[in-house]
Amino acid sequence: SNGVLYDIEVQTVNNDDLEKRARYISSMIDVKYALEKNQAYGNLKQSIVIFLMEKDIFGLGKQLYEFIRKEKEINLPLKDGNNIIYVNAENKGREDLNNLMQSLISYDLSEMKDEVIKECAMYYKTTQKGEDKVCEAIREYAAKSYDDGLRIGKADGIKIGKEDGIKIGKA
């Protein structure tokens, strides 16, 4: 509603590349969505990439790390409208974030503290309509994935299988 573009990533794998991954995602948002064709750069929309993670990848004991670009020497902020935020479940801080993060990493519905997430999870995991929607989404995803390139993957697999079979036969 305010023209800000958000990308929320739930990160289940913590590796050394998350900072560069956030930069890449941020750049993709800019390329795809932040500016209409032939618009002036002044119209570039603000973008915020948010990583929700189980662990504190920075190891400094904070729950939330917000990054903006700044001039190195005098800490002058660069007002380019680009923010990257990392939120983790390992450290405690704001109660609303504690509840959100605990609910995202919980496998047990009864332990979830964020009511919106809990209600959604219960709908999709415990009702027939919810389960049907999940199954349909998986079928649509599988069909799209197949149409978008798995046919080539299948052909490559057959070719590799034949080549391996010939090698084994000769051996």
XYZ file of N, CA, C and O in Angstrom:
684
model
N 0.819 -1.215 0.000
C 0.000 0.000 0.000
C 0.853 1.266 0.000
O 0.401 2.298 -0.460
N 2.092 1.169 0.507
C 2.937 2.368 0.555
C 4.023 2.355 -0.516
O 4.912 3.189 -0.504
N 3.947 1.398 -1.453
C 4.893 1.347 -2.553
C 6.217 0.689 -2.238
O 7.097 0.633 -3.085
N 6.375 0.180 -1.027
C 7.608 -0.505 -0.649
C 7.506 -1.958 -1.106
O 6.481 -2.601 -0.932
N 8.586 -2.469 -1.691
C 8.625 -3.867 -2.123
C 9.300 -4.695 -1.044
O 10.395 -4.361 -0.600
N 8.638 -5.768 -0.634
C 9.174 -6.661 0.389
C 9.421 -8.036 -0.208
O 8.607 -8.531 -0.976
N 10.516 -8.649 0.168
C 10.774 -10.044 -0.158
C 11.125 -10.722 1.156
O 12.110 -10.353 1.798
N 10.298 -11.685 1.543
C 10.527 -12.392 2.802
C 10.989 -13.800 2.474
O 10.297 -14.544 1.783
N 12.165 -14.143 2.958
C 12.777 -15.441 2.689
C 12.884 -16.215 4.004
O 13.449 -15.702 4.965
N 12.341 -17.411 4.030
C 12.509 -18.284 5.181
C 13.720 -19.153 4.879
O 13.699 -19.953 3.947
N 14.771 -18.961 5.621
C 16.033 -19.663 5.386
C 16.172 -20.819 6.361
O 16.263 -20.605 7.564
N 16.178 -22.025 5.834
C 16.348 -23.193 6.693
C 17.790 -23.658 6.722
O 18.171 -24.433 7.579
N 18.588 -23.188 5.773
C 19.997 -23.566 5.710
C 20.830 -22.327 6.007
O 20.649 -21.281 5.396
N 21.708 -22.436 6.977
C 22.600 -21.323 7.297
C 23.972 -21.636 6.720
O 24.639 -22.548 7.164
N 24.364 -20.872 5.736
C 25.692 -21.058 5.169
C 26.373 -19.707 5.010
O 25.791 -18.673 5.286
N 27.589 -19.726 4.540
C 28.380 -18.503 4.451
C 27.920 -17.557 3.351
O 28.400 -16.444 3.270
N 26.998 -17.994 2.517
C 26.615 -17.183 1.371
C 25.340 -16.365 1.574
O 24.860 -15.753 0.635
N 24.772 -16.355 2.770
C 23.491 -15.680 2.969
C 23.563 -14.179 2.745
O 22.616 -13.573 2.257
N 24.667 -13.566 3.076
C 24.790 -12.125 2.861
C 24.803 -11.805 1.366
O 24.149 -10.864 0.921
N 25.511 -12.591 0.597
C 25.539 -12.376 -0.848
C 24.213 -12.784 -1.482
O 23.766 -12.172 -2.451
N 23.576 -13.791 -0.926
C 22.256 -14.190 -1.426
C 21.265 -13.037 -1.241
O 20.472 -12.743 -2.132
N 21.312 -12.378 -0.097
C 20.422 -11.240 0.160
C 20.695 -10.116 -0.836
O 19.767 -9.483 -1.347
N 21.948 -9.862 -1.098
C 22.316 -8.833 -2.084
C 21.754 -9.190 -3.456
O 21.201 -8.343 -4.164
N 21.898 -10.452 -3.848
C 21.405 -10.906 -5.146
C 19.882 -10.752 -5.240
O 19.360 -10.233 -6.226
N 19.189 -11.192 -4.206
C 17.723 -11.085 -4.195
C 17.306 -9.630 -4.297
O 16.393 -9.280 -5.044
N 17.993 -8.776 -3.561
C 17.694 -7.353 -3.601
C 17.873 -6.793 -5.010
O 17.049 -6.020 -5.502
N 18.943 -7.195 -5.680
C 19.179 -6.700 -7.047
C 18.111 -7.215 -8.003
O 17.696 -6.503 -8.919
N 17.655 -8.455 -7.803
C 16.609 -9.011 -8.663
C 15.286 -8.260 -8.484
O 14.546 -8.055 -9.449
N 15.005 -7.858 -7.270
C 13.800 -7.062 -7.020
C 13.894 -5.759 -7.789
O 12.938 -5.331 -8.444
N 15.054 -5.107 -7.730
C 15.239 -3.860 -8.458
C 15.029 -4.051 -9.958
O 14.339 -3.268 -10.608
N 15.631 -5.084 -10.506
C 15.543 -5.326 -11.952
C 14.106 -5.627 -12.373
O 13.622 -5.107 -13.378
N 13.419 -6.458 -11.598
C 12.089 -6.913 -12.017
C 10.940 -5.970 -11.647
O 9.972 -5.865 -12.389
N 11.035 -5.332 -10.468
C 9.836 -4.675 -9.946
C 9.979 -3.215 -9.525
O 8.980 -2.524 -9.396
N 11.174 -2.752 -9.275
C 11.329 -1.469 -8.586
C 11.153 -0.243 -9.466
O 10.911 0.839 -8.961
N 11.263 -0.398 -10.776
C 11.190 0.771 -11.649
C 10.518 0.383 -12.957
O 10.914 -0.589 -13.597
N 9.506 1.137 -13.329
C 8.836 0.902 -14.603
C 9.721 1.395 -15.743
O 10.561 2.276 -15.564
N 9.516 0.848 -16.925
C 10.288 1.229 -18.100
C 10.155 2.732 -18.364
O 9.072 3.302 -18.251
N 11.256 3.361 -18.671
C 11.344 4.791 -19.013
C 11.032 5.726 -17.855
O 10.767 6.897 -18.077
N 11.033 5.236 -16.616
C 10.831 6.102 -15.455
C 12.179 6.625 -14.977
O 13.208 5.974 -15.135
N 12.146 7.796 -14.352
C 13.358 8.378 -13.780
C 13.769 7.581 -12.547
O 12.932 6.989 -11.863
N 15.068 7.579 -12.239
C 15.569 6.830 -11.086
C 14.975 7.331 -9.773
O 14.911 6.588 -8.796
N 14.522 8.550 -9.747
C 13.862 9.082 -8.553
C 12.602 8.317 -8.196
O 12.127 8.370 -7.069
N 12.039 7.593 -9.157
C 10.835 6.785 -8.929
C 11.148 5.372 -8.454
O 10.230 4.567 -8.269
N 12.428 5.060 -8.284
C 12.826 3.732 -7.832
C 12.200 3.446 -6.467
O 12.337 4.225 -5.526
N 11.492 2.327 -6.371
C 10.785 1.986 -5.133
C 11.759 1.456 -4.083
O 12.764 0.834 -4.406
N 11.415 1.710 -2.838
C 12.195 1.152 -1.734
C 11.992 -0.354 -1.713
O 10.895 -0.853 -1.965
N 13.066 -1.096 -1.423
C 12.948 -2.550 -1.307
C 13.562 -3.014 0.003
O 14.588 -2.496 0.442
N 12.893 -3.987 0.599
C 13.356 -4.559 1.857
C 13.356 -6.072 1.717
O 12.328 -6.676 1.418
N 14.518 -6.674 1.898
C 14.647 -8.120 1.894
C 14.746 -8.559 3.351
O 15.567 -8.032 4.108
N 13.898 -9.498 3.744
C 13.868 -9.974 5.123
C 14.166 -11.468 5.131
O 13.469 -12.241 4.474
N 15.204 -11.848 5.847
C 15.550 -13.259 6.010
C 15.098 -13.699 7.392
O 15.535 -13.136 8.398
N 14.230 -14.693 7.450
C 13.787 -15.288 8.709
C 14.575 -16.585 8.871
O 14.483 -17.481 8.030
N 15.349 -16.672 9.952
C 16.278 -17.797 10.118
C 16.180 -18.390 11.512
O 15.798 -17.712 12.459
N 16.562 -19.633 11.603
C 16.567 -20.312 12.896
C 17.753 -19.862 13.746
O 17.629 -19.634 14.936
N 18.915 -19.712 13.141
C 20.151 -19.392 13.870
C 20.602 -17.959 13.632
O 20.276 -17.348 12.618
N 21.394 -17.457 14.553
C 22.015 -16.130 14.450
C 23.318 -16.288 13.664
O 24.336 -16.696 14.217
N 23.277 -15.975 12.371
C 24.464 -16.198 11.534
C 25.601 -15.235 11.860
O 26.742 -15.483 11.498
N 25.290 -14.145 12.547
C 26.333 -13.179 12.894
C 26.936 -13.458 14.264
O 28.010 -12.961 14.583
N 26.224 -14.216 15.088
C 26.740 -14.631 16.385
C 26.940 -13.507 17.392
O 27.759 -13.625 18.296
N 26.164 -12.440 17.256
C 26.325 -11.308 18.159
C 25.204 -11.190 19.182
O 25.130 -10.207 19.919
N 24.311 -12.170 19.222
C 23.273 -12.201 20.241
C 22.067 -11.313 19.993
O 21.225 -11.173 20.866
N 21.960 -10.741 18.809
C 20.793 -9.915 18.492
C 19.733 -10.764 17.812
O 20.036 -11.741 17.142
N 18.497 -10.361 17.983
C 17.388 -11.035 17.319
C 17.201 -10.491 15.902
O 16.869 -11.235 14.980
N 17.428 -9.212 15.722
C 17.176 -8.551 14.453
C 18.386 -7.714 14.061
O 18.898 -6.939 14.880
N 18.847 -7.907 12.828
C 19.950 -7.118 12.279
C 19.404 -6.404 11.051
O 18.916 -7.050 10.123
N 19.478 -5.071 11.041
C 18.997 -4.305 9.886
C 20.168 -3.572 9.258
O 20.883 -2.836 9.932
N 20.337 -3.783 7.967
C 21.457 -3.186 7.258
C 20.983 -2.154 6.248
O 20.045 -2.404 5.496
N 21.648 -1.023 6.290
C 21.498 -0.001 5.264
C 22.909 0.405 4.848
O 23.862 0.222 5.607
N 23.034 0.945 3.663
C 24.355 1.376 3.197
C 24.722 2.703 3.828
O 23.896 3.606 3.927
N 25.980 2.804 4.251
C 26.481 4.031 4.871
C 27.876 4.334 4.361
O 28.631 3.428 4.011
N 28.233 5.615 4.384
C 29.584 6.036 4.059
C 30.507 5.539 5.155
O 30.191 5.638 6.343
N 31.621 5.003 4.762
C 32.507 4.289 5.670
C 33.075 5.153 6.796
O 33.083 4.752 7.956
N 33.531 6.348 6.477
C 34.261 7.158 7.450
C 33.356 7.915 8.426
O 33.583 7.909 9.628
N 32.318 8.552 7.908
C 31.484 9.395 8.784
C 30.089 8.827 9.023
O 29.219 9.480 9.579
N 29.858 7.583 8.569
C 28.583 6.890 8.822
C 27.375 7.592 8.191
O 26.274 7.480 8.694
N 27.610 8.306 7.109
C 26.532 9.005 6.409
C 25.669 7.979 5.677
O 26.177 7.221 4.845
N 24.361 7.919 5.972
C 23.520 6.919 5.297
C 23.338 7.251 3.814
O 23.159 8.402 3.447
N 23.394 6.233 2.991
C 23.115 6.357 1.568
C 21.630 6.081 1.398
O 21.165 4.966 1.623
N 20.882 7.082 1.036
C 19.419 6.966 0.972
C 18.998 6.394 -0.378
O 18.335 7.052 -1.169
N 19.398 5.133 -0.613
C 19.066 4.484 -1.881
C 17.811 3.615 -1.785
O 17.391 3.014 -2.764
N 17.214 3.527 -0.601
C 15.966 2.784 -0.448
C 16.134 1.282 -0.395
O 15.197 0.538 -0.645
N 17.325 0.829 -0.059
C 17.596 -0.606 -0.023
C 17.921 -1.031 1.402
O 18.839 -0.492 2.007
N 17.155 -1.968 1.936
C 17.384 -2.484 3.279
C 17.410 -4.002 3.238
O 16.654 -4.613 2.491
N 18.250 -4.585 4.076
C 18.280 -6.032 4.249
C 18.196 -6.299 5.752
O 18.947 -5.715 6.535
N 17.250 -7.154 6.130
C 16.999 -7.442 7.539
C 17.125 -8.948 7.761
O 16.596 -9.749 6.990
N 17.832 -9.309 8.813
C 17.956 -10.714 9.213
C 17.295 -10.849 10.587
O 17.632 -10.122 11.510
N 16.352 -11.770 10.702
C 15.681 -12.038 11.977
C 15.936 -13.509 12.301
O 15.797 -14.367 11.439
N 16.311 -13.789 13.544
C 16.578 -15.183 13.897
C 15.790 -15.606 15.124
O 15.400 -14.787 15.945
N 15.555 -16.917 15.220
C 14.806 -17.497 16.335
C 15.710 -17.862 17.507
O 15.225 -18.190 18.586
N 17.006 -17.783 17.302
C 17.952 -18.187 18.346
C 17.978 -17.205 19.514
O 18.114 -17.608 20.673
N 17.815 -15.927 19.220
C 17.896 -14.894 20.254
C 16.533 -14.275 20.504
O 15.703 -14.189 19.604
N 16.319 -13.848 21.711
C 15.048 -13.230 22.088
C 15.180 -11.712 22.018
O 16.249 -11.149 22.153
N 14.028 -11.076 21.791
C 13.988 -9.624 21.700
C 12.548 -9.174 21.836
O 11.914 -9.413 22.862
N 12.026 -8.608 20.776
C 10.632 -8.159 20.782
C 9.698 -9.366 20.883
O 9.884 -10.362 20.189
N 8.688 -9.258 21.719
C 7.785 -10.385 21.957
C 7.070 -10.839 20.687
O 6.930 -12.033 20.433
N 6.631 -9.871 19.857
C 5.938 -10.265 18.626
C 6.858 -11.056 17.702
O 6.443 -12.030 17.085
N 8.130 -10.680 17.637
C 9.092 -11.425 16.830
C 9.418 -12.775 17.466
O 9.595 -13.769 16.757
N 9.509 -12.808 18.793
C 9.729 -14.087 19.484
C 8.632 -15.081 19.095
O 8.903 -16.230 18.750
N 7.382 -14.625 19.174
C 6.240 -15.486 18.871
C 6.235 -15.919 17.407
O 5.973 -17.080 17.096
N 6.518 -14.980 16.519
C 6.557 -15.297 15.094
C 7.625 -16.334 14.802
O 7.360 -17.370 14.175
N 8.837 -16.087 15.257
C 9.946 -16.980 14.946
C 9.761 -18.360 15.586
O 10.031 -19.378 14.966
N 9.267 -18.400 16.817
C 9.019 -19.687 17.484
C 7.969 -20.470 16.711
O 8.087 -21.682 16.543
N 6.956 -19.788 16.200
C 5.897 -20.462 15.453
C 6.398 -20.981 14.116
O 5.974 -22.035 13.653
N 7.307 -20.257 13.485
C 7.838 -20.681 12.190
C 8.712 -21.923 12.303
O 8.758 -22.737 11.382
N 9.412 -22.083 13.422
C 10.309 -23.237 13.548
C 9.668 -24.416 14.287
O 10.250 -25.480 14.360
N 8.465 -24.224 14.798
C 7.803 -25.271 15.572
C 7.149 -26.316 14.668
O 6.487 -25.986 13.696
N 7.359 -27.580 15.002
C 6.694 -28.675 14.295
C 5.375 -29.034 14.966
O 4.521 -29.648 14.354
N 5.213 -28.632 16.217
C 4.033 -28.964 17.004
C 3.074 -27.778 17.000
O 3.402 -26.700 17.504
N 1.895 -27.973 16.430
C 0.912 -26.892 16.335
C 0.554 -26.315 17.699
O 0.315 -25.117 17.830
N 0.523 -27.145 18.720
C 0.129 -26.676 20.048
C 1.162 -25.732 20.665
O 0.845 -24.978 21.575
N 2.396 -25.778 20.161
C 3.453 -24.897 20.689
C 3.507 -23.532 19.999
O 4.202 -22.638 20.454
N 2.798 -23.382 18.894
C 2.844 -22.127 18.145
C 2.186 -21.006 18.927
O 1.099 -21.169 19.468
N 2.853 -19.858 18.972
C 2.351 -18.725 19.740
C 1.735 -17.637 18.872
O 0.957 -16.830 19.345
N 2.128 -17.576 17.596
C 1.548 -16.592 16.680
C 0.222 -17.159 16.170
O 0.196 -18.173 15.471
N -0.873 -16.504 16.536
C -2.204 -17.051 16.252
C -2.496 -17.151 14.760
O -3.148 -18.093 14.317
N -2.028 -16.210 13.960
C -2.295 -16.252 12.515
C -1.600 -17.458 11.891
O -2.213 -18.215 11.131
N -0.335 -17.655 12.210
C 0.408 -18.797 11.674
C -0.207 -20.103 12.180
O -0.373 -21.063 11.429
N -0.563 -20.134 13.448
C -1.153 -21.339 14.034
C -2.465 -21.700 13.329
O -2.681 -22.856 12.971
N -3.338 -20.712 13.112
C -4.617 -20.972 12.437
C -4.396 -21.464 11.011
O -5.055 -22.406 10.566
N -3.464 -20.838 10.291
C -3.178 -21.269 8.913
C -2.619 -22.685 8.896
O -3.045 -23.516 8.089
N -1.665 -22.963 9.764
C -1.065 -24.296 9.811
C -2.118 -25.340 10.152
O -2.154 -26.424 9.552
N -2.985 -25.018 11.108
C -4.040 -25.964 11.487
C -4.982 -26.221 10.313
O -5.395 -27.356 10.068
N -5.324 -25.179 9.569
C -6.218 -25.330 8.422
C -5.616 -26.281 7.390
O -6.268 -27.206 6.929
N -4.353 -26.052 7.043
C -3.723 -26.856 6.000
C -3.317 -28.251 6.463
O -3.177 -29.152 5.656
N -3.135 -28.430 7.759
C -2.684 -29.736 8.254
C -3.792 -30.593 8.866
O -3.619 -31.796 8.998
N -4.913 -29.973 9.262
C -5.908 -30.754 10.009
C -7.301 -30.753 9.392
O -8.199 -31.373 9.953
N -7.510 -30.047 8.263
C -8.836 -30.071 7.644
C -8.735 -30.680 6.250
O -7.706 -30.567 5.582
N -9.812 -31.302 5.822
C -9.819 -31.922 4.491
C -9.658 -30.864 3.400
O -8.915 -31.063 2.448
N -10.352 -29.723 3.542
C -10.233 -28.655 2.537
C -8.796 -28.144 2.446
O -8.279 -27.909 1.361
N -8.162 -27.958 3.592
C -6.783 -27.488 3.608
C -5.838 -28.486 2.964
O -4.981 -28.115 2.156
N -5.996 -29.752 3.304
C -5.152 -30.797 2.714
C -5.370 -30.877 1.204
O -4.413 -31.047 0.443
N -6.622 -30.733 0.763
C -6.914 -30.761 -0.671
C -6.218 -29.603 -1.390
O -5.697 -29.779 -2.492
N -6.210 -28.428 -0.778
C -5.543 -27.270 -1.386
C -4.038 -27.499 -1.501
O -3.426 -27.142 -2.506
N -3.445 -28.080 -0.483
C -2.003 -28.370 -0.526
C -1.716 -29.360 -1.640
O -0.782 -29.175 -2.434
N -2.519 -30.415 -1.729
C -2.320 -31.427 -2.775
C -2.467 -30.795 -4.157
O -1.667 -31.087 -5.059
N -3.447 -29.955 -4.341
C -3.651 -29.302 -5.631
C -2.475 -28.384 -5.968
O -2.004 -28.359 -7.104
N -1.981 -27.650 -4.993
C -0.822 -26.775 -5.225
C 0.399 -27.595 -5.627
O 1.155 -27.194 -6.521
N 0.587 -28.738 -5.010
C 1.724 -29.603 -5.353
C 1.560 -30.156 -6.771
O 2.520 -30.182 -7.549
N 0.333 -30.553 -7.129
C 0.089 -31.046 -8.495
C 0.372 -29.952 -9.527
O 1.010 -30.198 -10.551
N -0.092 -28.727 -9.247
C 0.151 -27.604 -10.170
C 1.647 -27.316 -10.289
O 2.149 -27.078 -11.386
N 2.344 -27.338 -9.170
C 3.787 -27.086 -9.183
C 4.512 -28.166 -9.977
O 5.388 -27.880 -10.786
N 4.138 -29.413 -9.750
C 4.777 -30.518 -10.471
C 4.518 -30.401 -11.972
O 5.427 -30.587 -12.778
N 3.281 -30.063 -12.347
C 2.954 -29.930 -13.775
C 3.741 -28.776 -14.388
O 4.295 -28.903 -15.483
N 3.816 -27.664 -13.697
C 4.569 -26.510 -14.200
C 6.051 -26.840 -14.305
O 6.696 -26.517 -15.299
N 6.584 -27.500 -13.309
C 7.999 -27.873 -13.332
C 8.286 -28.801 -14.502
O 9.290 -28.671 -15.182
N 7.393 -29.729 -14.750
C 7.585 -30.662 -15.857
C 7.563 -29.901 -17.174
O 8.430 -30.076 -18.026
N 6.592 -29.014 -17.321
C 6.484 -28.235 -18.552
C 7.648 -27.274 -18.728
O 8.047 -26.979 -19.847
N 8.231 -26.798 -17.628
C 9.300 -25.801 -17.703
C 10.687 -26.397 -17.848
O 11.662 -25.690 -17.756
N 10.820 -27.671 -18.067
C 12.173 -28.145 -18.272
C 12.448 -29.576 -17.886
O 13.480 -30.115 -18.233
N 11.560 -30.194 -17.163
C 11.844 -31.566 -16.764
C 11.763 -32.543 -17.931
O 12.321 -33.621 -17.883
N 11.085 -32.149 -19.003
C 11.092 -33.013 -20.190
C 12.527 -33.164 -20.691
O 12.953 -34.237 -21.064
N 13.248 -32.048 -20.681
C 14.656 -32.086 -21.082
C 15.433 -32.944 -20.088
O 16.248 -33.772 -20.476
N 15.152 -32.772 -18.810
C 15.817 -33.570 -17.789
C 15.565 -35.055 -17.985
O 16.463 -35.883 -17.841
N 14.347 -35.408 -18.353
C 14.013 -36.815 -18.590
C 14.795 -37.345 -19.790
O 15.374 -38.435 -19.739
N 14.845 -36.554 -20.860
C 15.597 -36.966 -22.059
C 17.076 -37.126 -21.726
O 17.723 -38.088 -22.168
N 17.624 -36.195 -20.954
C 19.028 -36.305 -20.549
C 19.249 -37.557 -19.715
O 20.250 -38.247 -19.869
N 18.330 -37.861 -18.825
C 18.439 -39.051 -17.982
C 18.430 -40.328 -18.805
O 19.197 -41.259 -18.549
N 17.564 -40.376 -19.813
C 17.510 -41.548 -20.688
C 18.834 -41.691 -21.438
O 19.397 -42.794 -21.527
N 19.353 -40.572 -21.955
C 20.623 -40.599 -22.691
C 21.757 -41.094 -21.791
O 22.539 -41.971 -22.174
N 21.851 -40.562 -20.583
C 22.899 -40.981 -19.646
C 22.737 -42.457 -19.296
O 23.705 -43.218 -19.232
N 21.486 -42.885 -19.099
C 21.217 -44.289 -18.793
C 21.669 -45.212 -19.905
O 22.272 -46.267 -19.654
N 21.392 -44.801 -21.137
C 21.832 -45.613 -22.281
C 23.358 -45.682 -22.342
O 23.931 -46.750 -22.557
N 23.997 -44.533 -22.166
C 25.471 -44.499 -22.206
C 26.058 -45.386 -21.118
O 27.010 -46.150 -21.360
N 25.501 -45.294 -19.910
C 25.991 -46.148 -18.813
C 25.747 -47.623 -19.124
O 26.599 -48.479 -18.835
N 24.591 -47.923 -19.695
C 24.279 -49.308 -20.055
C 25.247 -49.869 -21.080
O 25.694 -51.019 -20.979
N 25.595 -49.061 -22.048
C 26.552 -49.493 -23.082
C 27.911 -49.755 -22.445
O 28.561 -50.776 -22.726
N 28.361 -48.851 -21.560
C 29.641 -49.036 -20.878
C 29.648 -50.311 -20.045
O 30.595 -51.083 -20.071
N 28.580 -50.553 -19.334
C 28.488 -51.764 -18.502
C 28.479 -53.007 -19.381
O 29.137 -54.003 -19.099
N 27.727 -52.928 -20.504
C 27.659 -54.061 -21.437
C 29.017 -54.399 -22.017
O 29.390 -55.559 -22.142
N 29.780 -53.363 -22.370
C 31.127 -53.594 -22.921
C 32.055 -54.172 -21.868
O 32.910 -54.996 -22.181
N 31.905 -53.710 -20.622
C 32.767 -54.197 -19.549
C 32.499 -55.667 -19.317
O 33.388 -56.469 -19.080
